[in-house]
PDB file of C-alpha atoms in Angstrom:
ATOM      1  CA  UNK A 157       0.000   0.000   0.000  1.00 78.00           C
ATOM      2  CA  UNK A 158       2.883   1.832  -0.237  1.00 60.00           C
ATOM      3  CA  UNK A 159       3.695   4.583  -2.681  1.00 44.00           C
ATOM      4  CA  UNK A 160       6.330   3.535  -4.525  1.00 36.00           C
ATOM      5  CA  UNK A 161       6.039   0.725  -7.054  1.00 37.00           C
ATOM      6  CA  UNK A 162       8.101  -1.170  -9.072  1.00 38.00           C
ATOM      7  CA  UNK A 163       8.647  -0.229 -12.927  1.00 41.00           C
ATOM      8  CA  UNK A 164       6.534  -3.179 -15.039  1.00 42.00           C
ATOM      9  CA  UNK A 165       7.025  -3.306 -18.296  1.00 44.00           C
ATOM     10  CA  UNK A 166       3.547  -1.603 -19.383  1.00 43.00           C
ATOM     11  CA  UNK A 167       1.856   1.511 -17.742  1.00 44.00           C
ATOM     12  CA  UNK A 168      -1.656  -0.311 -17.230  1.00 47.00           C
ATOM     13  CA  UNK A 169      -0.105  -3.180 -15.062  1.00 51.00           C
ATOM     14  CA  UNK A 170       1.229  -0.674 -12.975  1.00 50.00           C
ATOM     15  CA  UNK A 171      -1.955   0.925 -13.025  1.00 68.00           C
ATOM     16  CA  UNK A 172      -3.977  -2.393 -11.929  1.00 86.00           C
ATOM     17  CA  UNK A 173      -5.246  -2.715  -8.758  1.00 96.00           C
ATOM     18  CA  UNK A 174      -3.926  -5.527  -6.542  1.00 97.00           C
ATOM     19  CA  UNK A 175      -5.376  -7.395  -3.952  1.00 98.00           C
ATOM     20  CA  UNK A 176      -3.643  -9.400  -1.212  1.00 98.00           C
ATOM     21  CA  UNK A 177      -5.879 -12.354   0.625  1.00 99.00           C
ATOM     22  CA  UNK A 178      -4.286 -14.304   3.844  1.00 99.00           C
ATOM     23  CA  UNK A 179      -5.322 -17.395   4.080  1.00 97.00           C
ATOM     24  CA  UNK A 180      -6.764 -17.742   1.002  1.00 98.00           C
ATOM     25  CA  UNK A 181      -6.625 -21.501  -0.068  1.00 97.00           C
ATOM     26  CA  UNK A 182      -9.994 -22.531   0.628  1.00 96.00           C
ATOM     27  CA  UNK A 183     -13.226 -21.800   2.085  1.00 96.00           C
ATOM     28  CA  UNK A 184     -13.754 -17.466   2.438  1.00 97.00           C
ATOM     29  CA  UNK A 185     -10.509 -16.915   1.354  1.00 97.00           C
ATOM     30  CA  UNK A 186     -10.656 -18.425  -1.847  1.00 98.00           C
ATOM     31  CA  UNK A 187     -14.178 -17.224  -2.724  1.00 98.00           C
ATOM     32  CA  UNK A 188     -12.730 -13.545  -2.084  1.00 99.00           C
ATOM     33  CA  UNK A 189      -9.917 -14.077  -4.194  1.00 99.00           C
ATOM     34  CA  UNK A 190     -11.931 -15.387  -7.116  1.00 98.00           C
ATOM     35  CA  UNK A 191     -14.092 -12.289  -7.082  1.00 99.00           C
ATOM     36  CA  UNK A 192     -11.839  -9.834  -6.492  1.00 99.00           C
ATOM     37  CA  UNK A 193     -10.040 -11.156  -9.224  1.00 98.00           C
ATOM     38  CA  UNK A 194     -13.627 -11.076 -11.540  1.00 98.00           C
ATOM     39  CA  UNK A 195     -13.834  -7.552 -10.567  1.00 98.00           C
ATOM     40  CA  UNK A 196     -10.358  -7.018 -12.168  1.00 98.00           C
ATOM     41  CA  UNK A 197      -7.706  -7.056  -9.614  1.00 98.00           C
ATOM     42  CA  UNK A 198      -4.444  -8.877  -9.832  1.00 98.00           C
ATOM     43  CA  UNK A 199      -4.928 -11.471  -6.987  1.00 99.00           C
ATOM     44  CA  UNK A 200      -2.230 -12.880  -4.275  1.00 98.00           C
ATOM     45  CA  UNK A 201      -2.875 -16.192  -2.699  1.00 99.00           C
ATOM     46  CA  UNK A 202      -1.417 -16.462   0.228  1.00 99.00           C
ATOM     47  CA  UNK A 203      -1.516 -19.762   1.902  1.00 98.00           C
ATOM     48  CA  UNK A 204       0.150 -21.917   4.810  1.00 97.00           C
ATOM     49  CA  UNK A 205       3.699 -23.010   3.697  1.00 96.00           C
ATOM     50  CA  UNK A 206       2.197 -26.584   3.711  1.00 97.00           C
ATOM     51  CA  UNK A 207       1.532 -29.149   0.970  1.00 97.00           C
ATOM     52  CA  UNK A 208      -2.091 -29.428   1.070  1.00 96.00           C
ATOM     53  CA  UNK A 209      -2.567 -25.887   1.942  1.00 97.00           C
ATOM     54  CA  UNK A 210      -0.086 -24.776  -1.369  1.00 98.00           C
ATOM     55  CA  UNK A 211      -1.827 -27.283  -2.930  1.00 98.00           C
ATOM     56  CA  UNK A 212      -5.505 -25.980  -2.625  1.00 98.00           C
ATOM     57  CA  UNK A 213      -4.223 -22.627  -3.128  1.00 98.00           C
ATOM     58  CA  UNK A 214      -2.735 -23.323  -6.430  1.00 98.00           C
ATOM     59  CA  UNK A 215      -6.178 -24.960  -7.945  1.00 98.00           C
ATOM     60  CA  UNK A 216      -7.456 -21.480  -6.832  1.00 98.00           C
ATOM     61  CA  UNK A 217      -4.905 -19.687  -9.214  1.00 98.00           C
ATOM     62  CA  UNK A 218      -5.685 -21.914 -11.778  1.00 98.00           C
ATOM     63  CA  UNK A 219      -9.117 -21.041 -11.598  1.00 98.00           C
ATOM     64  CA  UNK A 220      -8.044 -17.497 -12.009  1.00 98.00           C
ATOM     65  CA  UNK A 221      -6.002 -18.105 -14.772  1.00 98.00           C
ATOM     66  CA  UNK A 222      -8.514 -20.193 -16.600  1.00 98.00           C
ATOM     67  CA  UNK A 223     -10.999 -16.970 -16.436  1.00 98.00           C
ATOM     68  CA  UNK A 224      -8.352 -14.641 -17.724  1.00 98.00           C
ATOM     69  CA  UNK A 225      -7.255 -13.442 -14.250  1.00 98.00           C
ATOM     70  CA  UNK A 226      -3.835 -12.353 -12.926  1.00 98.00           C
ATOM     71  CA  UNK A 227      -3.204 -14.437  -9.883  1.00 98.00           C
ATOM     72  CA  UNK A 228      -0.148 -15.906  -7.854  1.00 98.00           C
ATOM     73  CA  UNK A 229       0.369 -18.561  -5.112  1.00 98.00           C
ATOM     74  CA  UNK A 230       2.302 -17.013  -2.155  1.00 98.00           C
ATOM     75  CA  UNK A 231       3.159 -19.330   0.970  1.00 98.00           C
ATOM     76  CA  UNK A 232       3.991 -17.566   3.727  1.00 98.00           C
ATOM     77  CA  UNK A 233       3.134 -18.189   8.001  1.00 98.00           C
ATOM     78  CA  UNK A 234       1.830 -14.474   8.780  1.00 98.00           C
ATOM     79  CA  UNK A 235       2.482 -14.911  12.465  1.00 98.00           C
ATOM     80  CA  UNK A 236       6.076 -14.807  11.384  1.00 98.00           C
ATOM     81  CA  UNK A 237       7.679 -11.235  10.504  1.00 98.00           C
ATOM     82  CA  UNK A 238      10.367 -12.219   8.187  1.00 98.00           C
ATOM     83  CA  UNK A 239       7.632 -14.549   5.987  1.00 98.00           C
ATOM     84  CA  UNK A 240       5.201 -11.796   5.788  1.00 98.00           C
ATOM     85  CA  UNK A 241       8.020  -9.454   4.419  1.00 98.00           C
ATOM     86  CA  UNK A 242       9.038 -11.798   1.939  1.00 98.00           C
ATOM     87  CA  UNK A 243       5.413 -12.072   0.965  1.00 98.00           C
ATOM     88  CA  UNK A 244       5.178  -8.516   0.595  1.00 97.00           C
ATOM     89  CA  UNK A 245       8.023  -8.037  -1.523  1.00 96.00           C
ATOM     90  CA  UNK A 246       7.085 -10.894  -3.849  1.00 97.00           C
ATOM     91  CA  UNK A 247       3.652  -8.981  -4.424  1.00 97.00           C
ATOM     92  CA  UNK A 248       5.347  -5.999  -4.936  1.00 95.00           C
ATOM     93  CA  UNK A 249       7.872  -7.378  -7.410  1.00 95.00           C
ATOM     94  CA  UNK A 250       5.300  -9.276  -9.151  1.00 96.00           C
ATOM     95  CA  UNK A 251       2.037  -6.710  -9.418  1.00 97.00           C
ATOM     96  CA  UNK A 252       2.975  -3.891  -7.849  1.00 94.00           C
ATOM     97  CA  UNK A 253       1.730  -2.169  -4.712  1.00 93.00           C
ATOM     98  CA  UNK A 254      -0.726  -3.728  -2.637  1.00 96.00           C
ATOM     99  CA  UNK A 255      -4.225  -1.868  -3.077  1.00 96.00           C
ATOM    100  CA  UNK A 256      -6.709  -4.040  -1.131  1.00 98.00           C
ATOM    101  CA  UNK A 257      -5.146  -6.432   1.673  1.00 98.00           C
ATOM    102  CA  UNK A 258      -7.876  -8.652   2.938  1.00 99.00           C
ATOM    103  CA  UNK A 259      -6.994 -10.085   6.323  1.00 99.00           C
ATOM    104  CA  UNK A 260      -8.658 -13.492   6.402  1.00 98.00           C
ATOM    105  CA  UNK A 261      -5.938 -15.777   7.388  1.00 96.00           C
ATOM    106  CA  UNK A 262      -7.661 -17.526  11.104  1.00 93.00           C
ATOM    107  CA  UNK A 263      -7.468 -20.991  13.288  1.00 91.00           C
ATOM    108  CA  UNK A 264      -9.644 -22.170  15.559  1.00 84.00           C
ATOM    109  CA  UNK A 265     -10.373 -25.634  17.440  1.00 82.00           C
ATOM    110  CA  UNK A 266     -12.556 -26.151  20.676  1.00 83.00           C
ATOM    111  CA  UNK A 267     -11.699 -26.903  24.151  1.00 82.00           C
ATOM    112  CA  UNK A 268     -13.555 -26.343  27.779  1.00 90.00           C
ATOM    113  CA  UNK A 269     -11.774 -23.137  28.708  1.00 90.00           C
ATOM    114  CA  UNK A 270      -9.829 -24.204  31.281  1.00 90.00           C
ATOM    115  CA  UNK A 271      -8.338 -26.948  29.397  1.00 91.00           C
ATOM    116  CA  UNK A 272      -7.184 -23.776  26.671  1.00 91.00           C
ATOM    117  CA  UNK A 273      -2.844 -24.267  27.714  1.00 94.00           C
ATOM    118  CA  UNK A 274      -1.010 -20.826  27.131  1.00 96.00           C
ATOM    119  CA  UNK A 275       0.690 -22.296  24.367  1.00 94.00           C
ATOM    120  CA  UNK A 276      -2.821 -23.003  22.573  1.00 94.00           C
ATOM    121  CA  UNK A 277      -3.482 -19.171  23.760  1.00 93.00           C
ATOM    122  CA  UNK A 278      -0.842 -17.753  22.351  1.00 95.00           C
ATOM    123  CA  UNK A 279      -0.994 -19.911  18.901  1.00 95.00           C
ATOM    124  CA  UNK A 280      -4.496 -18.545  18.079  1.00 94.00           C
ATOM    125  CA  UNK A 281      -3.822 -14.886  19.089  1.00 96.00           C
ATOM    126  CA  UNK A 282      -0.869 -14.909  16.819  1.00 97.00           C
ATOM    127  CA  UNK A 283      -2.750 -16.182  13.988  1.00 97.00           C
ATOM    128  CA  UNK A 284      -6.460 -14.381  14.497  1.00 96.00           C
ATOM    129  CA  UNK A 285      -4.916 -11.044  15.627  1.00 97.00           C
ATOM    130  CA  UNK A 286      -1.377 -10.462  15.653  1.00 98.00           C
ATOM    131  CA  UNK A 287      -0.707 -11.750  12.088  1.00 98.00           C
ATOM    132  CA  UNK A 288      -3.353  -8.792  10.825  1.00 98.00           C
ATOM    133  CA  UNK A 289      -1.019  -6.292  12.630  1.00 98.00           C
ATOM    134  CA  UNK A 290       2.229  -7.837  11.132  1.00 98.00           C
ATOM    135  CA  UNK A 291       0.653  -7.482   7.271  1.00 98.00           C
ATOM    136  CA  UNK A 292      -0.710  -3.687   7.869  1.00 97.00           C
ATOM    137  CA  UNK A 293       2.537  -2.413   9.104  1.00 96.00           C
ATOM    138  CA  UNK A 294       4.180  -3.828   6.448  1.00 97.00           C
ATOM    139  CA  UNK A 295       1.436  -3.021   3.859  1.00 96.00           C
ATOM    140  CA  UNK A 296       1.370   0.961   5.053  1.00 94.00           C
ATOM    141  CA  UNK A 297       5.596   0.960   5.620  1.00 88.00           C
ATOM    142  CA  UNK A 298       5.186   3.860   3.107  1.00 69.00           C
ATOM    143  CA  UNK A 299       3.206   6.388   2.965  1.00 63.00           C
ATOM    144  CA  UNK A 300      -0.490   4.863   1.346  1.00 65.00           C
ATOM    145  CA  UNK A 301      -2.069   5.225  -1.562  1.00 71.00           C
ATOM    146  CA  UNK A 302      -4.859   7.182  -1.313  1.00 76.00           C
ATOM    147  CA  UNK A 303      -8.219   5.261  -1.744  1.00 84.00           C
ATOM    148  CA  UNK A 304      -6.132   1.614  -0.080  1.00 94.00           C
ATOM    149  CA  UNK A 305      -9.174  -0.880   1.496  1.00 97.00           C
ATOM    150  CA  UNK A 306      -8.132  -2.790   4.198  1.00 98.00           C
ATOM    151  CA  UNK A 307     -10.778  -5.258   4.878  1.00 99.00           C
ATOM    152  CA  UNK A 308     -10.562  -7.501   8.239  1.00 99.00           C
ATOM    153  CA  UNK A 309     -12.733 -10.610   8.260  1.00 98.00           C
ATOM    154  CA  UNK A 310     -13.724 -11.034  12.123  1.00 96.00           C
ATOM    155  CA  UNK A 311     -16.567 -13.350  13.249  1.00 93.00           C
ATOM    156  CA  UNK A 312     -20.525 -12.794  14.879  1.00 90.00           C
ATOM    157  CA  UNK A 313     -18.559 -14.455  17.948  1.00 88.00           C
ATOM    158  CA  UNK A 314     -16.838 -11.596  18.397  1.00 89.00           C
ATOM    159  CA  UNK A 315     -19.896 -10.689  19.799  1.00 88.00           C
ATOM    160  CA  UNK A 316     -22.001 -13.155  20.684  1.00 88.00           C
ATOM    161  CA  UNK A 317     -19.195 -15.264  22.302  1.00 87.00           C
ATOM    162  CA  UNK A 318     -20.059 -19.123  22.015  1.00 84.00           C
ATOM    163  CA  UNK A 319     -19.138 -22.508  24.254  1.00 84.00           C
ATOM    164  CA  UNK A 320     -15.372 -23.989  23.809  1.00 87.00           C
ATOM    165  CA  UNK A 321     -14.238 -20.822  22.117  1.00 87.00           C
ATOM    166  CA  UNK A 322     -12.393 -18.380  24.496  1.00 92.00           C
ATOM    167  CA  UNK A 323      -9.754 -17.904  22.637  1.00 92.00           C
ATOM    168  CA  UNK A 324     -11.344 -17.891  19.293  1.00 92.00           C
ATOM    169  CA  UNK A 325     -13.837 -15.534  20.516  1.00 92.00           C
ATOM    170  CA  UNK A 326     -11.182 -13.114  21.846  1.00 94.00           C
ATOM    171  CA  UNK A 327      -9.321 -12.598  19.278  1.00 95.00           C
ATOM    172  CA  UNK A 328     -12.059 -11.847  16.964  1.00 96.00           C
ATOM    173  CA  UNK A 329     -13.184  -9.275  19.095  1.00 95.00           C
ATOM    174  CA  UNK A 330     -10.107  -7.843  19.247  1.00 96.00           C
ATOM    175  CA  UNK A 331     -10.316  -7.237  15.450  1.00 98.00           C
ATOM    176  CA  UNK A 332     -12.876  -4.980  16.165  1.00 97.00           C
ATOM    177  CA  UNK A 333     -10.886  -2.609  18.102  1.00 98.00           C
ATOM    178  CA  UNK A 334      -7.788  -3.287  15.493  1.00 98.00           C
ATOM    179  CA  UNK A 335      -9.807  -2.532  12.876  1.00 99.00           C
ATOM    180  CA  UNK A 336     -11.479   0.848  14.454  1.00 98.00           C
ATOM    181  CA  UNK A 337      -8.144   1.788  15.831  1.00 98.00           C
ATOM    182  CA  UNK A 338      -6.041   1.621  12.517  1.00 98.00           C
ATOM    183  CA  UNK A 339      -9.055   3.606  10.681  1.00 98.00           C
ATOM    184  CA  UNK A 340      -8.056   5.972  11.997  1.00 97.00           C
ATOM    185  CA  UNK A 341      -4.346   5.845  11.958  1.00 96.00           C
ATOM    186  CA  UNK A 342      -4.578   5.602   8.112  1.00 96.00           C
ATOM    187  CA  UNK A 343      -7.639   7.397   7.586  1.00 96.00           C
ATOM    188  CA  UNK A 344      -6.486  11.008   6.970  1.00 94.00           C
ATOM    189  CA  UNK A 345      -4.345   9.889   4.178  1.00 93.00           C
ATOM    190  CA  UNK A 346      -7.171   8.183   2.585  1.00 94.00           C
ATOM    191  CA  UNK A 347      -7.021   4.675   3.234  1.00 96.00           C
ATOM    192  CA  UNK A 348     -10.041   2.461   4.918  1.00 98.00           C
ATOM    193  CA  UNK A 349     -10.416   0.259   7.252  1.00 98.00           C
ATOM    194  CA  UNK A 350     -13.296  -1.935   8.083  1.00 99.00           C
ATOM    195  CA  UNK A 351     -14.523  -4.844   9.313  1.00 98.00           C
ATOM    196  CA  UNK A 352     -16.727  -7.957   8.439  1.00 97.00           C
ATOM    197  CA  UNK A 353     -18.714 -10.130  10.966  1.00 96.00           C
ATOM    198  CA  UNK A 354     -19.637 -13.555   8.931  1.00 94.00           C
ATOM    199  CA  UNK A 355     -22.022 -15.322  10.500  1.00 88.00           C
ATOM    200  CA  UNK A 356     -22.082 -19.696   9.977  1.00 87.00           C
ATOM    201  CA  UNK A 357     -20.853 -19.903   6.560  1.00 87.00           C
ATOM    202  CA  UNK A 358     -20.259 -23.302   4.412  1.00 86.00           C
ATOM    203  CA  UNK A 359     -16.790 -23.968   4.466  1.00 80.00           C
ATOM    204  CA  UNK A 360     -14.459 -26.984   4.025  1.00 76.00           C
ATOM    205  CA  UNK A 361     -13.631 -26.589   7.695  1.00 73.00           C
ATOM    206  CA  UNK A 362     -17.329 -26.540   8.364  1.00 65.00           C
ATOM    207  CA  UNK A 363     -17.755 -30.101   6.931  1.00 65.00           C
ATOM    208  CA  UNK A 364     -14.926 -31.454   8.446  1.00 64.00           C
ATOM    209  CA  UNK A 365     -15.660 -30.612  12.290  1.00 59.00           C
ATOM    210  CA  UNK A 366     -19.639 -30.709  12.692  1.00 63.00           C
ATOM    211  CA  UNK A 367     -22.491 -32.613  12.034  1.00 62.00           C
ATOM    212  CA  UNK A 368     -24.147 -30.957   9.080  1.00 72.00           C
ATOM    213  CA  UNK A 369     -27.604 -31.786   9.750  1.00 78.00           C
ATOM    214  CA  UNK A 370     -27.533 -30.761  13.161  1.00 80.00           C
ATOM    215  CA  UNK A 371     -25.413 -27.611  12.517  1.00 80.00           C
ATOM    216  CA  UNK A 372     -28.279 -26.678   9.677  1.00 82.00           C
ATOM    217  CA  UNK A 373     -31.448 -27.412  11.769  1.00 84.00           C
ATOM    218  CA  UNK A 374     -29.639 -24.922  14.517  1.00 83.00           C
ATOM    219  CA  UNK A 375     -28.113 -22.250  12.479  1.00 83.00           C
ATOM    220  CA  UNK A 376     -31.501 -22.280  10.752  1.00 85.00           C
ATOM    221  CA  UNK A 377     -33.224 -21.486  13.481  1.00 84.00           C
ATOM    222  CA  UNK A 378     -31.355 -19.020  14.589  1.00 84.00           C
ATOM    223  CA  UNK A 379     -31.321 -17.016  10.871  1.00 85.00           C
ATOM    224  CA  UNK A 380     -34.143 -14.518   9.818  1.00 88.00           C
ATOM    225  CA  UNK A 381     -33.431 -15.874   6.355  1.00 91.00           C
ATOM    226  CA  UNK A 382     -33.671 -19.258   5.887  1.00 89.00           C
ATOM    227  CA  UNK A 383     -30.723 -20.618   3.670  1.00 87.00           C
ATOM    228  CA  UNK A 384     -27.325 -21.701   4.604  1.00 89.00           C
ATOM    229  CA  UNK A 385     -24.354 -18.676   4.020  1.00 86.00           C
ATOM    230  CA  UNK A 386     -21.928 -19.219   1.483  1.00 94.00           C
ATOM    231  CA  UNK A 387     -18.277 -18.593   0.840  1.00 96.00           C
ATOM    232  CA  UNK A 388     -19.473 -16.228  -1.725  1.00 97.00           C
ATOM    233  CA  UNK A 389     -21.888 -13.908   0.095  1.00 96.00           C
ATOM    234  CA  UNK A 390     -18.638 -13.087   2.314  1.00 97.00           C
ATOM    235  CA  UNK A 391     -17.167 -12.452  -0.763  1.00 98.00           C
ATOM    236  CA  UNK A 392     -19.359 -10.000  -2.221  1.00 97.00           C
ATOM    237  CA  UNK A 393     -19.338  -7.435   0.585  1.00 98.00           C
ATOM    238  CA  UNK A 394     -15.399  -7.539   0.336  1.00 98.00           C
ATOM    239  CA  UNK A 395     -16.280  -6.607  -2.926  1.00 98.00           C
ATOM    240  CA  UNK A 396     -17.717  -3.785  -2.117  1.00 98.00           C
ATOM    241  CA  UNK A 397     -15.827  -2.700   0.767  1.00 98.00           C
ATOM    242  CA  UNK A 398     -13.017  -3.220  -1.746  1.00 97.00           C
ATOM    243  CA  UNK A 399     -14.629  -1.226  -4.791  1.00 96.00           C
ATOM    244  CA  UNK A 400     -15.119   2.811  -5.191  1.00 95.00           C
ATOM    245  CA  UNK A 401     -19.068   2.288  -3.775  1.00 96.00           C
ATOM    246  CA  UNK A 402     -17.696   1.977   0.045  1.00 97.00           C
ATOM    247  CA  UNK A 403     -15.238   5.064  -0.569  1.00 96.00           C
ATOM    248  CA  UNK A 404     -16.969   6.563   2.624  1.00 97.00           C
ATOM    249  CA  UNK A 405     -16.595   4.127   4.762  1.00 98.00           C
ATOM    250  CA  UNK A 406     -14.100   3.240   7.178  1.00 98.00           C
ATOM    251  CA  UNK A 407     -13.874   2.430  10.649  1.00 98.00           C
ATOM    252  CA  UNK A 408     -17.282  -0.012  10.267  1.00 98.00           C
ATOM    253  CA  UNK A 409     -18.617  -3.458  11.059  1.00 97.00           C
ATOM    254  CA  UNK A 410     -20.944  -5.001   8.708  1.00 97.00           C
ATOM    255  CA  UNK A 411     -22.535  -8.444   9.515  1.00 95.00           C
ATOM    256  CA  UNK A 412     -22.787 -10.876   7.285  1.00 93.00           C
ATOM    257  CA  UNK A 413     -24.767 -13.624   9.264  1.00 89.00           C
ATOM    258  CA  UNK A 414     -28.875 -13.580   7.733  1.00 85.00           C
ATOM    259  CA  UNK A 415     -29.601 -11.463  10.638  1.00 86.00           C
ATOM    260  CA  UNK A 416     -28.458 -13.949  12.889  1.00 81.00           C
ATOM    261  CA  UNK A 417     -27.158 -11.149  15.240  1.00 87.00           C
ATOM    262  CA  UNK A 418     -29.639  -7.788  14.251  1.00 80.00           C
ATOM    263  CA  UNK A 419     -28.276  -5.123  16.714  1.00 59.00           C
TER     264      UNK A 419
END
């Protein structure tokens, strides 16, 4: 999001926007990275540096590349300062300045909270919370470009809390104040900040960790409209919150959950 970009060999690469997603290889992620790239951004993929995670990752490039997008697989831990550096200067080198840096990348798991150890603690507040901080002060090491979207993907538990998730929980809710906080740091040189709250989305991890009968009937229930989120419907507010429609907003939570949580 700096200022400065590298010299590409034609004027309107330089000129094309570029959007950076963490934790992009599957599930919200990858959906955002697909449609930013549809709504003609050069795309980074960052994913874990593992083999399935690369893996997944690189079937989302392809995708991109199929369609006629611009798109490249970057694997890089963001808890770790020296990765998210490198990751940064690969953009750069490859696209160009960063433009729109989506902060997605998250773990979670579930455990009585008094069986949470402070290794287990730390682990998910370096992922959820401190790797956002490590990718914006890179991302705004220069002075930014006027118009630059930061867009933080939080969770409804951020404020609803839920069972077996203290840590999760926290650390979502702390993107709220991270999110309201570096508005307006960056804010009176143009660049926005906000926040989305996605409700029970379909995701890979979904499948993998619940019963998805049970996990319909109650979500369901809970939901003023009565179908089942999907990657995608995350993805279209980034859109927005990406595009030159939001270019007044900053600072703000929007909630994504079928009014789940109406406040």
């Amino acid at each position: 999001m700096g200022s400065a970009r590298p010299e590409r060999a034609s004027s309107d690469l330089r000129a094309e926007p570029v959007a950076l997603v963490t934790g992009a290889s599957r599930g919200i992620g990858a959906a955002v990275a697909r449609r930013l790239s549809a709504d003609g951004m050069a795309v980074v993929v960052n994913s874990f540096p593992s083999e399935p995670m690369i893996s997944l990752a690189k079937q989302v490039v392809e995708e991109i590349h199929d369609v006629g997008g611009r798109a490249l697989v970057v694997p890089a831990d963001v808890t770790e300062p020296a990765q998210v550096e490198s990751m940064f200067d690969e953009c750069e080198s490859e696209f160009g300045s960063v433009t729109t840096l989506v902060l997605n990348a998250a773990s979670t798991d579930r455990h009585e909270w008094t069986d949470i150890s402070l290794r287990e603690w730390n682990e998910i507040l370096a992922v959820n919370l401190t790797s956002g901080f490590l990718c914006c002060r890179r991302a705004f090491r220069s002075p930014c470009d006027a118009g630059a979207s930061v867009i933080v993907v939080s969770s409804v538990l951020a404020e609803t809390g839920a069972p077996n998730a203290l840590h999760y929980g926290t650390t979502k809710a702390g993107l709220l104040g991270f999110t309201r906080s570096l508005a307006r740091e960056v804010g009176p040189a143009g660049a926005r900040v906000n926040c989305l709250l996605p409700g029970a989305i379909q995701t890979e991890e979904e499948r993998e960790s619940f019963d998805s009968e049970d996990l319909d009937r109650t979500v369901l229930a809970h939901q003023v409209l009565k179908r089942r989120g999907r990657p995608e419907d995350v993805a279209n507010v980034v859109s927005f919150l990406a595009g030159p429609d939001s270019s007044f907003l900053t600072g703000q939570t929007l909630r994504v959950d079928a009014g789940w949580t109406m406040m």
